[in-house]
XYZ file of C-alpha atoms in Angstrom:
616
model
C 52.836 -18.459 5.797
C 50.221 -20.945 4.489
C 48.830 -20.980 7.755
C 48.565 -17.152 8.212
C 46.824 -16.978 4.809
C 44.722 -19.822 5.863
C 43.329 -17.807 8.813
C 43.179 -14.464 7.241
C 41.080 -16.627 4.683
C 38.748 -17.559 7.716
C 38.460 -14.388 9.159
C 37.037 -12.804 6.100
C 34.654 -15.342 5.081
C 33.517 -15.401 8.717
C 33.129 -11.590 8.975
C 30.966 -11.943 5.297
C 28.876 -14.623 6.855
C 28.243 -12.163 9.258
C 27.331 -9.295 7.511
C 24.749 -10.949 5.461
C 23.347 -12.653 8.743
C 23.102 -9.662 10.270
C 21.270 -8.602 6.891
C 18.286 -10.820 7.386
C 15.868 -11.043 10.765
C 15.560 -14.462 11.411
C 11.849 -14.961 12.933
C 12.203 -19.016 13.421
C 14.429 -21.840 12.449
C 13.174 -25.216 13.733
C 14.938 -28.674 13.541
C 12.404 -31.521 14.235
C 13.772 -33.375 16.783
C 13.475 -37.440 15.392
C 14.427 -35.793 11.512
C 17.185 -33.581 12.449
C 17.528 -32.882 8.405
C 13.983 -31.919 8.412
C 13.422 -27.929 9.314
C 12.003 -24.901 8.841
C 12.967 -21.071 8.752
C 11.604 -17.870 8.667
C 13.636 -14.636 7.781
C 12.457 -11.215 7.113
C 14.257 -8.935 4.615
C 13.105 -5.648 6.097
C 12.200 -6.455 9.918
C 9.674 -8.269 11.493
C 6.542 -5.487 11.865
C 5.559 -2.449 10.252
C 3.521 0.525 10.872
C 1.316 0.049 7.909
C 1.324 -1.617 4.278
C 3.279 -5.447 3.628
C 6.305 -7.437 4.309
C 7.965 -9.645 2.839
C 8.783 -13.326 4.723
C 11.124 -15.811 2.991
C 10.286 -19.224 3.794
C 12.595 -22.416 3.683
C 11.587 -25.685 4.350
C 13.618 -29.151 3.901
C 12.053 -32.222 4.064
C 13.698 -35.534 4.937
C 10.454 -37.396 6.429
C 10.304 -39.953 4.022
C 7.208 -38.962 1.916
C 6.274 -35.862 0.189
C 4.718 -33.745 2.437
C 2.936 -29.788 2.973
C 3.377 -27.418 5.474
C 0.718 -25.042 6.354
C 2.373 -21.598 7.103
C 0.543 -19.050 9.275
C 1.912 -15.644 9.990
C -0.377 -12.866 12.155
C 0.035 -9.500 13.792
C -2.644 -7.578 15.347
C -4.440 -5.845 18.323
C -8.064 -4.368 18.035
C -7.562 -4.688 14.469
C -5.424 -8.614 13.310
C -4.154 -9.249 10.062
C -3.545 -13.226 9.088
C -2.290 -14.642 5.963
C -1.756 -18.303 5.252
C 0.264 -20.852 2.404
C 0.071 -24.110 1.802
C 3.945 -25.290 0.880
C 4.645 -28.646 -0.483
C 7.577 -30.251 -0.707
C 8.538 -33.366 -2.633
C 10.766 -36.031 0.370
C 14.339 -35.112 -0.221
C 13.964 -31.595 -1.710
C 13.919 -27.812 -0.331
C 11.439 -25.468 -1.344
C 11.905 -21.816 -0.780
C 9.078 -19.668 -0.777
C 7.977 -15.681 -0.161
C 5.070 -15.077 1.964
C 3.696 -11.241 2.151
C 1.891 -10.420 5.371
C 0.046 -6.950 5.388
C -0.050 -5.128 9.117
C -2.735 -3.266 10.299
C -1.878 1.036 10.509
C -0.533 2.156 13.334
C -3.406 4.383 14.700
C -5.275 1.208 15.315
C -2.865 -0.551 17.829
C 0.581 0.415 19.251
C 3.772 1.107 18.099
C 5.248 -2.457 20.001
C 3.632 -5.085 17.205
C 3.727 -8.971 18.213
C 4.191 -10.912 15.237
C 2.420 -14.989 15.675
C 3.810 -17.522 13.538
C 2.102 -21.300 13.115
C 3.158 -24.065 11.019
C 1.989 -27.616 10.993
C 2.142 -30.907 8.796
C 0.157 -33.493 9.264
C 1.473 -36.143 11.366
C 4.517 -33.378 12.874
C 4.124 -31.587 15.889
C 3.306 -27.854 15.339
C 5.372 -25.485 15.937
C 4.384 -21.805 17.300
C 6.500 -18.815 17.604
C 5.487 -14.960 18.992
C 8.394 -12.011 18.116
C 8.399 -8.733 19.406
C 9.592 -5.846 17.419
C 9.266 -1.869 18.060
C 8.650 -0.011 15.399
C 9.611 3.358 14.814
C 6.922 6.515 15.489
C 8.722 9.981 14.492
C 11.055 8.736 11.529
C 10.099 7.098 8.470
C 10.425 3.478 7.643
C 13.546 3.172 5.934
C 15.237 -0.068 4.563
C 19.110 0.298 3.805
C 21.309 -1.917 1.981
C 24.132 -4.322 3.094
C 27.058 -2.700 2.002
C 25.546 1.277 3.025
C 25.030 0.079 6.142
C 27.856 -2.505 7.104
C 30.114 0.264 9.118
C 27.638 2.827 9.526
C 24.011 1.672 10.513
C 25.300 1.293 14.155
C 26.372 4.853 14.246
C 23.385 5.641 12.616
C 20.865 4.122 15.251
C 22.416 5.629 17.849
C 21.691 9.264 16.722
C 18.509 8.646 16.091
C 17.955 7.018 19.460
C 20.136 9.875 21.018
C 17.109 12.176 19.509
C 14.406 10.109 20.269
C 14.057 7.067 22.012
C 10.936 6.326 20.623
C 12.634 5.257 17.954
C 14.843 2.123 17.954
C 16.735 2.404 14.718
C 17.523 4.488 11.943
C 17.007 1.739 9.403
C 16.847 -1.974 8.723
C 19.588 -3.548 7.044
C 18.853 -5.835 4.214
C 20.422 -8.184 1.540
C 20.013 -7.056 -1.882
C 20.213 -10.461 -3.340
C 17.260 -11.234 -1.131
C 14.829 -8.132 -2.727
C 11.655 -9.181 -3.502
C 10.281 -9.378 -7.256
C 6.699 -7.824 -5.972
C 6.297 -4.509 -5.890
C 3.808 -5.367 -2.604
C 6.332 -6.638 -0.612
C 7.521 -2.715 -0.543
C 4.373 -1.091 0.845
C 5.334 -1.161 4.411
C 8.683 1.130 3.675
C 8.637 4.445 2.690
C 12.406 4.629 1.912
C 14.317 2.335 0.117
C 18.343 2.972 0.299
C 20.442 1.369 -2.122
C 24.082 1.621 -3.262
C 24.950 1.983 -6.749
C 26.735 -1.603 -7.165
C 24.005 -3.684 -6.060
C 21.323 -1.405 -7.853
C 23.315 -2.466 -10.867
C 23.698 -6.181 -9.607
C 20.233 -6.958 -8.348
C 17.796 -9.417 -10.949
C 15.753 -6.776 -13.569
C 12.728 -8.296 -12.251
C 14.099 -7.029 -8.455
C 14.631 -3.190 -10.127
C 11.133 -3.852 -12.006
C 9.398 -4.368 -8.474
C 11.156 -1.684 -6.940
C 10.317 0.951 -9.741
C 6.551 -0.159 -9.660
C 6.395 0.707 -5.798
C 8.252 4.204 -6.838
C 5.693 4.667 -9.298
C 2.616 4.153 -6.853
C 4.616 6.780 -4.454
C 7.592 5.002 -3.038
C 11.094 6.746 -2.504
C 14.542 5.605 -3.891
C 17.511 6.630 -2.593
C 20.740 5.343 -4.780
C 24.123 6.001 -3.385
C 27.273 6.853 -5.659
C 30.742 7.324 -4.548
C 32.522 10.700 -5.991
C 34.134 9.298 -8.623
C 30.544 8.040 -9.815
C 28.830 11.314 -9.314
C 31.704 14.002 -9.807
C 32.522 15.201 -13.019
C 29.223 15.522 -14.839
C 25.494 16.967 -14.009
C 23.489 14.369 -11.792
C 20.595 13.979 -14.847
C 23.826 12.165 -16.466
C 23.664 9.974 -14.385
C 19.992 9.442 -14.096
C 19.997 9.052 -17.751
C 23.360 6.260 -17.508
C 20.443 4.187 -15.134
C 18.255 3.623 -18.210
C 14.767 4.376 -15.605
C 12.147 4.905 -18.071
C 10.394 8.273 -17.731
C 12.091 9.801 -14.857
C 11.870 13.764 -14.758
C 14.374 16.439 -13.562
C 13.075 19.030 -11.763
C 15.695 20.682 -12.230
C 19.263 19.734 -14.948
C 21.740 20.294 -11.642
C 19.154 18.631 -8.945
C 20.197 15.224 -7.586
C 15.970 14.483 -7.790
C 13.852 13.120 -10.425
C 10.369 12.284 -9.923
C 8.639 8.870 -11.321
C 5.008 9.359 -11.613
C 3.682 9.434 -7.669
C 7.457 8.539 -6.618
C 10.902 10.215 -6.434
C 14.124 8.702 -7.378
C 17.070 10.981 -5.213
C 21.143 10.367 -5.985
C 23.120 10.825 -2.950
C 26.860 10.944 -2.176
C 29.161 8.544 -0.263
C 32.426 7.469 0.162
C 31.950 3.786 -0.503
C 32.581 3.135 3.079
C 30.990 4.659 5.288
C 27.576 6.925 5.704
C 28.264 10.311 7.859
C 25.881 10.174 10.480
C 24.427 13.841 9.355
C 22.120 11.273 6.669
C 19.778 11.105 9.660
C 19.041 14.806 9.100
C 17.867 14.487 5.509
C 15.044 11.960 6.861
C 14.279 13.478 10.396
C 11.503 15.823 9.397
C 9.996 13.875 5.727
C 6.663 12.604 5.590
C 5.761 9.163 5.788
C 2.619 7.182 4.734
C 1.813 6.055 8.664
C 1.240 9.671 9.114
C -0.773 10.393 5.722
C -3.136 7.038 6.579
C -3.692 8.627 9.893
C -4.270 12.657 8.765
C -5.512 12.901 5.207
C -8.928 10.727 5.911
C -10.364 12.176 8.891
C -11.714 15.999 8.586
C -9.929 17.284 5.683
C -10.599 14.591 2.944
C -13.430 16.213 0.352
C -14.569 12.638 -0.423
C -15.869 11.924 2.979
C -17.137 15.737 3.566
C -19.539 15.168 0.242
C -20.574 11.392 1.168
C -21.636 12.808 4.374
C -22.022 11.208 8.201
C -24.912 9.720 10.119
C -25.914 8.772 13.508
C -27.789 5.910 15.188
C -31.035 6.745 16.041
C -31.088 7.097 19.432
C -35.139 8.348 20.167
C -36.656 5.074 18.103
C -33.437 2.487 20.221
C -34.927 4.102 23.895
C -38.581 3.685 22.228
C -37.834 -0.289 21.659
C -36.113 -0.826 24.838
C -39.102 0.573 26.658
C -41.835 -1.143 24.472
C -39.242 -4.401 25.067
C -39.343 -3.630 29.141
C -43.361 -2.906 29.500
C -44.179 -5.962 27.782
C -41.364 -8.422 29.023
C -42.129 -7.406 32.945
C -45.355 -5.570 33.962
C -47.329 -7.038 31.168
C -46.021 -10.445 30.868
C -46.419 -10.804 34.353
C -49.785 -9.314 35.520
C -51.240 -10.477 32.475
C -49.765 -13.083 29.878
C -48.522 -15.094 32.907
C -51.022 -13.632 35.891
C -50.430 -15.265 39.268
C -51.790 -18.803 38.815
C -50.542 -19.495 35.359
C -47.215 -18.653 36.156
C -45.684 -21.392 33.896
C -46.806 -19.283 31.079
C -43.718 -18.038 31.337
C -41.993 -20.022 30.294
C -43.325 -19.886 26.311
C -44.267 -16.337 26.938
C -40.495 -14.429 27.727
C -38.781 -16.256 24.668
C -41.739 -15.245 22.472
C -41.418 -12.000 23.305
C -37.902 -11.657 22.933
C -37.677 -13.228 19.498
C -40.475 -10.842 18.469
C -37.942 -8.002 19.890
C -34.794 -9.007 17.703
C -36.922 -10.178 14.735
C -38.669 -6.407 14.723
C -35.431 -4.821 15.595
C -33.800 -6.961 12.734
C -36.288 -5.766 10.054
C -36.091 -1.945 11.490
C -32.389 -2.546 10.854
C -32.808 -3.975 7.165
C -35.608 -1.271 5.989
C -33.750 1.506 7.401
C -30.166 0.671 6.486
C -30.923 -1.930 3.893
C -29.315 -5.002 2.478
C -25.734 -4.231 1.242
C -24.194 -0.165 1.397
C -23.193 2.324 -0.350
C -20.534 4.413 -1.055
C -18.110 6.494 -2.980
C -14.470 6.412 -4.691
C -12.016 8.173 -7.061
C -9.331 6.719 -8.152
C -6.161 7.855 -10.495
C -4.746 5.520 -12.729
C -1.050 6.067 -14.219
C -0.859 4.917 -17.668
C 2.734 4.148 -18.853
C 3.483 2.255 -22.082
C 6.936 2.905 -23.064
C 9.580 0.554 -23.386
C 8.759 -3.043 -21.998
C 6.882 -1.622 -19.038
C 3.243 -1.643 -20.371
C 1.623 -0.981 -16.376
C -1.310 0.837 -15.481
C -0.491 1.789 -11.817
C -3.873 2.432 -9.892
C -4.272 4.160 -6.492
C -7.926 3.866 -5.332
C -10.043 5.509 -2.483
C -13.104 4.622 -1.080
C -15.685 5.655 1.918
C -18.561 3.069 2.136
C -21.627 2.714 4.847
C -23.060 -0.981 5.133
C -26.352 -1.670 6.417
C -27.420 -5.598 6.807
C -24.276 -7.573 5.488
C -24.899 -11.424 4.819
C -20.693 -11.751 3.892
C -18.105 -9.191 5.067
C -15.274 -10.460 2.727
C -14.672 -10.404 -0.805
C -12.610 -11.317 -3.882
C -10.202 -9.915 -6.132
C -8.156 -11.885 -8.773
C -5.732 -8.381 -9.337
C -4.754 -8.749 -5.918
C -4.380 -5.108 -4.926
C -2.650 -3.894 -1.646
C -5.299 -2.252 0.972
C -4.726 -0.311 3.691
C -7.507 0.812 6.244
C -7.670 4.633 6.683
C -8.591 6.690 9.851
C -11.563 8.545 9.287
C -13.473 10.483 11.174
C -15.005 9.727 14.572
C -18.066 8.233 14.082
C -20.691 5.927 15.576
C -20.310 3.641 12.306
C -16.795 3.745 12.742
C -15.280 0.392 13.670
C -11.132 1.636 14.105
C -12.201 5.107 16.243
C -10.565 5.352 19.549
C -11.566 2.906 22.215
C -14.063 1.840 19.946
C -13.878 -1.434 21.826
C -14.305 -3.826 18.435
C -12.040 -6.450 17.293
C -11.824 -7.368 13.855
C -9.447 -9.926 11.773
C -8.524 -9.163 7.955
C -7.244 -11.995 6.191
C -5.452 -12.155 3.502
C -5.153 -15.549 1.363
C -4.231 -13.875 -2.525
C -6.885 -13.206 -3.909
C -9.565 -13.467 -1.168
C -10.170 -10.687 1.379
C -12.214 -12.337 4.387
C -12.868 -11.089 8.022
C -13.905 -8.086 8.987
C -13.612 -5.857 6.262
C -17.224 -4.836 5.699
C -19.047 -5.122 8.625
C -22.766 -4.640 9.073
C -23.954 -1.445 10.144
C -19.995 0.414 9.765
C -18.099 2.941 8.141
C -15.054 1.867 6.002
C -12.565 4.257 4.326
C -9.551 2.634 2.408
C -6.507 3.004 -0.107
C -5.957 0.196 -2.462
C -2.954 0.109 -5.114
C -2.328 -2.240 -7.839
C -0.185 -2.502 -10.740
C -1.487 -3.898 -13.895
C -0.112 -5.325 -17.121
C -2.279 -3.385 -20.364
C -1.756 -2.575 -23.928
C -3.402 0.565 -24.165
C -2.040 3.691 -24.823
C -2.020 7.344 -26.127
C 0.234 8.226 -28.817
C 1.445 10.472 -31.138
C 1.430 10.036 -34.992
C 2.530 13.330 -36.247
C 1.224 16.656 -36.438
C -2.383 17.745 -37.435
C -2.983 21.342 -39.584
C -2.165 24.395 -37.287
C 0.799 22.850 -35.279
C -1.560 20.267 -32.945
C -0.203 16.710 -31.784
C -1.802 14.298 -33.806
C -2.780 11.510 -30.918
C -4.581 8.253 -31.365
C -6.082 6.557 -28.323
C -6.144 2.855 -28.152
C -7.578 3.200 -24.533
C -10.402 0.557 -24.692
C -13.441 3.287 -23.267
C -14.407 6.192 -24.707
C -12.770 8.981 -23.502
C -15.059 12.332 -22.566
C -12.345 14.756 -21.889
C -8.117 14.578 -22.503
C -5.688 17.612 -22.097
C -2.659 17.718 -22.591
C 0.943 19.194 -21.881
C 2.925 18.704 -24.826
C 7.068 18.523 -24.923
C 7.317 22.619 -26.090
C 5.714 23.949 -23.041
C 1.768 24.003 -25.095
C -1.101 22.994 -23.682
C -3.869 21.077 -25.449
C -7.968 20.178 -24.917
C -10.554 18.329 -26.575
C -13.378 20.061 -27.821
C -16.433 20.455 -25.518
C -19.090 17.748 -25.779
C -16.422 15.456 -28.027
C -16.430 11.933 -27.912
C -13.211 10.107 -28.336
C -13.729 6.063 -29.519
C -11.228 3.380 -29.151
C -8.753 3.880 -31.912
C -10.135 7.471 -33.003
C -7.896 9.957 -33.804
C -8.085 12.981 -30.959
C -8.941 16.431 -31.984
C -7.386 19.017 -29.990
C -7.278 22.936 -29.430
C -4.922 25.253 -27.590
C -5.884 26.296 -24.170
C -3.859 28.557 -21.434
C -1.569 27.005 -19.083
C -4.106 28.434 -15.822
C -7.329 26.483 -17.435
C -5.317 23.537 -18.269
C -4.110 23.336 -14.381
C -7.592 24.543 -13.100
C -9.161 21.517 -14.769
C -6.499 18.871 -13.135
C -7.075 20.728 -9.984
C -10.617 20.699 -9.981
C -10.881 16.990 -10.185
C -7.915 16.151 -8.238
C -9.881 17.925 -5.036
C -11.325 15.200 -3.611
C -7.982 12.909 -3.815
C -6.491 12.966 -0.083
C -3.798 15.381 0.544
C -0.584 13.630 -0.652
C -1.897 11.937 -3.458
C -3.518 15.526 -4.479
C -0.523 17.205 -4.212
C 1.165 14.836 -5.937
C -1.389 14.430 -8.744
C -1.087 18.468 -9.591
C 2.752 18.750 -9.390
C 2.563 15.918 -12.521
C 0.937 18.933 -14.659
C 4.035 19.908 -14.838
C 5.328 17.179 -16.716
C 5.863 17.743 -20.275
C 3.987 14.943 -22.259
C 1.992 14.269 -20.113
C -1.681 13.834 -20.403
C -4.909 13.698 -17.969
C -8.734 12.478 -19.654
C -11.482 11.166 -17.856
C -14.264 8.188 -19.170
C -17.653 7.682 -18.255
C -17.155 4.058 -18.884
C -13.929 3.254 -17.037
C -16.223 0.861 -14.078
C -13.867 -1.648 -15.043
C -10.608 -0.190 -14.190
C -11.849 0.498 -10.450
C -10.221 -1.754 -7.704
C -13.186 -3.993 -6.729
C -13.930 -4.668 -3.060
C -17.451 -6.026 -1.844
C -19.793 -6.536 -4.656
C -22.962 -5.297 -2.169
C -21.668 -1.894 -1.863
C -23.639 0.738 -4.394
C -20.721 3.162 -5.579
C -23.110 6.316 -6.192
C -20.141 8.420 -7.171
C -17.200 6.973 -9.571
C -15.013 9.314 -10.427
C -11.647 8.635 -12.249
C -8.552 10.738 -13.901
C -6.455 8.776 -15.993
C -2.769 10.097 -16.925
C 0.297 8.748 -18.308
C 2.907 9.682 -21.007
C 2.169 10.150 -24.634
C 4.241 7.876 -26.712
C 6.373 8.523 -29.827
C 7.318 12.131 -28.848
C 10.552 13.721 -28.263
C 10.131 13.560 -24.447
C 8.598 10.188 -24.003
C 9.247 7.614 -21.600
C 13.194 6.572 -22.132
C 14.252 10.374 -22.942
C 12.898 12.423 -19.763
C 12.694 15.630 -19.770
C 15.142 18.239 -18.057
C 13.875 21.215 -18.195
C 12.664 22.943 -14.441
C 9.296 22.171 -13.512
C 6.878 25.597 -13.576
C 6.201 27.279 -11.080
C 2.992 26.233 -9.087
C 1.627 27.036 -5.447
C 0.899 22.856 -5.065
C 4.114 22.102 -6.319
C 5.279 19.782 -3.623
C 8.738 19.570 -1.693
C 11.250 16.681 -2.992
C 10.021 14.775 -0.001
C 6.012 15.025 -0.021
């Protein structure tokens, strides 16, 4: 009997082993050969490549060399456009360091959907090791991550109907290990579903949920799974209510759906078992940020329209070449070097060509200029209930650089950036069969490579999530019924309105100033101006984020202001570009009213024709 128990024992832990191997993608686990207790590993939670945005890459190292010693980690991925990131690790002789490397991969309408993902480490005085991975990503479904325990029994089934559908597409979704979720909300940006069950939602770290609800909040998707006897018996805003997710809002009191500023938060059903294989369904036809990097920047993005295009010019290139041609042959020859002094040549061809580039160089610099210019609009999410106190920014940007003496740049926020697909263009490094090769590397805080080339066009999305103490909030009630807000935002805001908890809407005066720490004055307005205004300057936002922008009018407590000093809460990228046109609409939650962040509100949404499906 001891025996039988002993071996059931086994088989168990064996098949848990399992499952949480089968959890993680091991990229590389190498044993040096004359320090067998001396290695190093790889593992990826969510898969080895993406389509677009970051990773996440947990690295473990042991040393037993004898010394203290660092390891140079270099991970890569990348065709016409190559993304790099590199660490320095060190680790004390006798210890194990474990360490989380994010790697950001270039969008998938620059390169294919097969990614190759290079991986380098060295130490000095080891032999390096190098490792290349193939992985095929997914092209008609969106990138979902699913947790252990959903997927334990049902993510084979799962794959195969999607492959069944489309062979494109190699799997449904990647399974992960929820005790292996990482605690920055970055490491999230190459997913555009995140699948969870209900036990390990409630088992993960708080600084895990934390990173997880800041990627919801810049316009990720969380799915959380309950079994019936979690979900039956009670309305599903109960239950978004029993998960204590600061400023969630029901579109509707009976939905399963609750939307988190630029995110959504959905509860689904299961059995605690298994997943039906009719879940495919509910993702087969959603959006998915690959698609919106690709569409939204090219010929229907109102930001590019009104910076405008331009073309080389082609008459004064010919006239150069020609001028270049006359005097480098015919001239230089009959005359500069006539027959006899043919050794002339010699000084007289380089002279010539230098002359070429160094006129060609100046026609460059006093037609195109030292540094570029640009545009950008940005909208920033303001949210300081409870302990969250974030400011979630999503920024975008069209630039044109002329003469460029450095095509990186620095940023201590560390924002994620993503290059867009705009429209065809002569300027345009990432069109089709463009031909150019460029490398974006990522070391924290620096931003080096190709990113701002001379004479190019570059469109991108940056997001970033930052810690702030300002806020708008209520204190009361002024004479005739209207909030009573104070604004501790630290720039003077030009315009606020505002959707207050009882279905009112509320404006600043015209022409009225509102200092730090000023109380605001405010005035009723009708529903259609107060929408018209958030549409108006929500037009040249892409699509999505649009769409998305407009259907938070509908949130109650809510409010939207602009500043004409806000420079400072724009997502920096190369100091030489000349933004002409800033333009930026700060929202968030009012504090200390009934329907504040921590007591959502569930009351249906109002109607609107840009109110957006569960899914956009």
């Amino acid at each position: 009997m001891f025996k039988k128990r002993s071996l059931l024992l086994l088989i168990v832990l064996t098949s848990v082993l399992v499952n949480t191997a089968t959890a993680e993608t091991q990229i590389l686990r190498h044993v040096y050969p004359k320090l067998r207790n001396t290695t190093v590993e790889i593992n990826s939670t969510f898969g080895v490549a993406a389509r677009n945005g970051s990773l996440p890459f947990r690295v473990t190292i042991i040393n037993n060399t004898g010394a203290d010693r660092a390891w140079n980690v270099e991970l890569s991925e990348g065709r016409s456009i190559r993304t790099v990131t590199s660490q320095s690790i060190e680790v004390r002789n006798g210890a194990t360091v474990e360490t989380e490397i994010i790697l950001p991969f270039a969008p998938e309408f620059t390169t294919y959907s097969y990614r190759n993902l290079s991986t380098k480490i060295s130490s000095p005085g080891l032999p390096s090791v190098e490792r290349n991975t193939g992985y095929q990503t997914a092209t008609n479904i969106p990138t979902i991550a699913m947790s252990q325990r959903l997927g334990q029994r049902s993510l084979s089934i799962l794959d195969k109907t999607v492959k069944q559908r489309n062979s494109n597409d190699p799997r449904f979704a990647n399974s992960y290990n929820p005790q292996q979720l990482s605690t920055d909300w970055r490491a999230y940006t190459a997913l555009d579903y995140l699948l969870i069950d209900l036990e390990s939602w409630r088992q993960i770290e708080q600084a895990q949920r934390r990173a997880i609800l800041e990627w919801v909040r810049l316009g990720g998707i969380l799915d959380i799974f309950g079994t019936e006897d979690d979900l039956s018996g009670h309305n599903h805003s109960t239950h978004f209510d029993a998960l204590k997710i600061e400023g969630l809002l029901h579109t509707r009191s009976t939905h399963s759906s609750a939307r988190l500023s630029l995110g959504i938060i959905n509860l689904k059903k299961w059995n605690g078992n298994e997943v039906d294989s009719t879940l495919t369904a509910d993702y087969r036809s959603s959006p998915y940020r690959s698609q919106e990097i690709t569409n939204n920047y090219d010929t229907s993005w109102d930001l590019a329209d009104d910076f405008g295009s331009r073309d080389f010019n082609n008459a004064l290139i010919f006239v150069l070449l020609l001028i270049f041609a006359i005097l480098v042959a015919p001239v230089n020859l009959f005359y500069f070097a006539a027959p006899g002094k043919r050794h002339r040549l010699f000084v007289t061809t380089p002279i010539i060509s230098l002359a070429a580039c160094v006129i060609v160089i100046l026609i460059i610099f006093l037609s195109d200029g030292l540094g570029g210019r640009g545009y950008r609009i940005a909208f920033a999410d303001l949210q300081s209930g409870g302990g969250e106190m974030r400011l979630y920014i999503t920024q975008e940007q069209v630039s044109r650089t002329g003469v460029m003496i450095r095509t990186g740049f620095e940023n201590e926020r560390i924002p994620a950036i993503d290059p867009v697909n705009l429209r065809d263009s002569k300027f345009n490094n990432l069109r089709t069969n463009s031909g150019i090769n460029l490398t974006f590397r990522y070391d924290r805080e620096r931003y080096n490579g190709g990113f701002f080339r001379s004479r190019s066009e570059q469109g991108f999305s940056l997001r970033s999530v930052e810690p702030t103490r300002a806020r708008i909030e209520q204190a009361g009630t002024q004479e005739g019924g209207a909030p009573k807000l104070v604004s501790s935002f630290p720039s003077t805001i030009e315009k606020l309105v505002y959707h207050a908890p009882d279905g009112t809407y509320w404006s600043t005066p015209e022409n009225k100033s509102i200092a730090p720490g000023s109380p605001i004055p405010l005035e009723p307005v009708a529903k259609e101006i107060f929408k018209e205004w958030v549409g108006n300057f929500s037009a040249s936002f892409s699509d999505r984020l649009r769409k998305r922008t407009r259907f938070l009018a509908n949130e109650p407590s809510r409010f939207f202001a602009i500043s004409s000093k806000a420079s400072d809460l724009f997502l920096e990228t190369h100091g030489g570009i000349d933004w002409e046109t800033e333009k930026l609409l700060l929202s968030g939650n009012v504090i200390g009213v009934a329907n504040s962040p921590g007591e959502p509100s569930t009351d249906a949404a109002p109607a609107s024709t840009d109110t957006p499906s569960p899914n956009e």
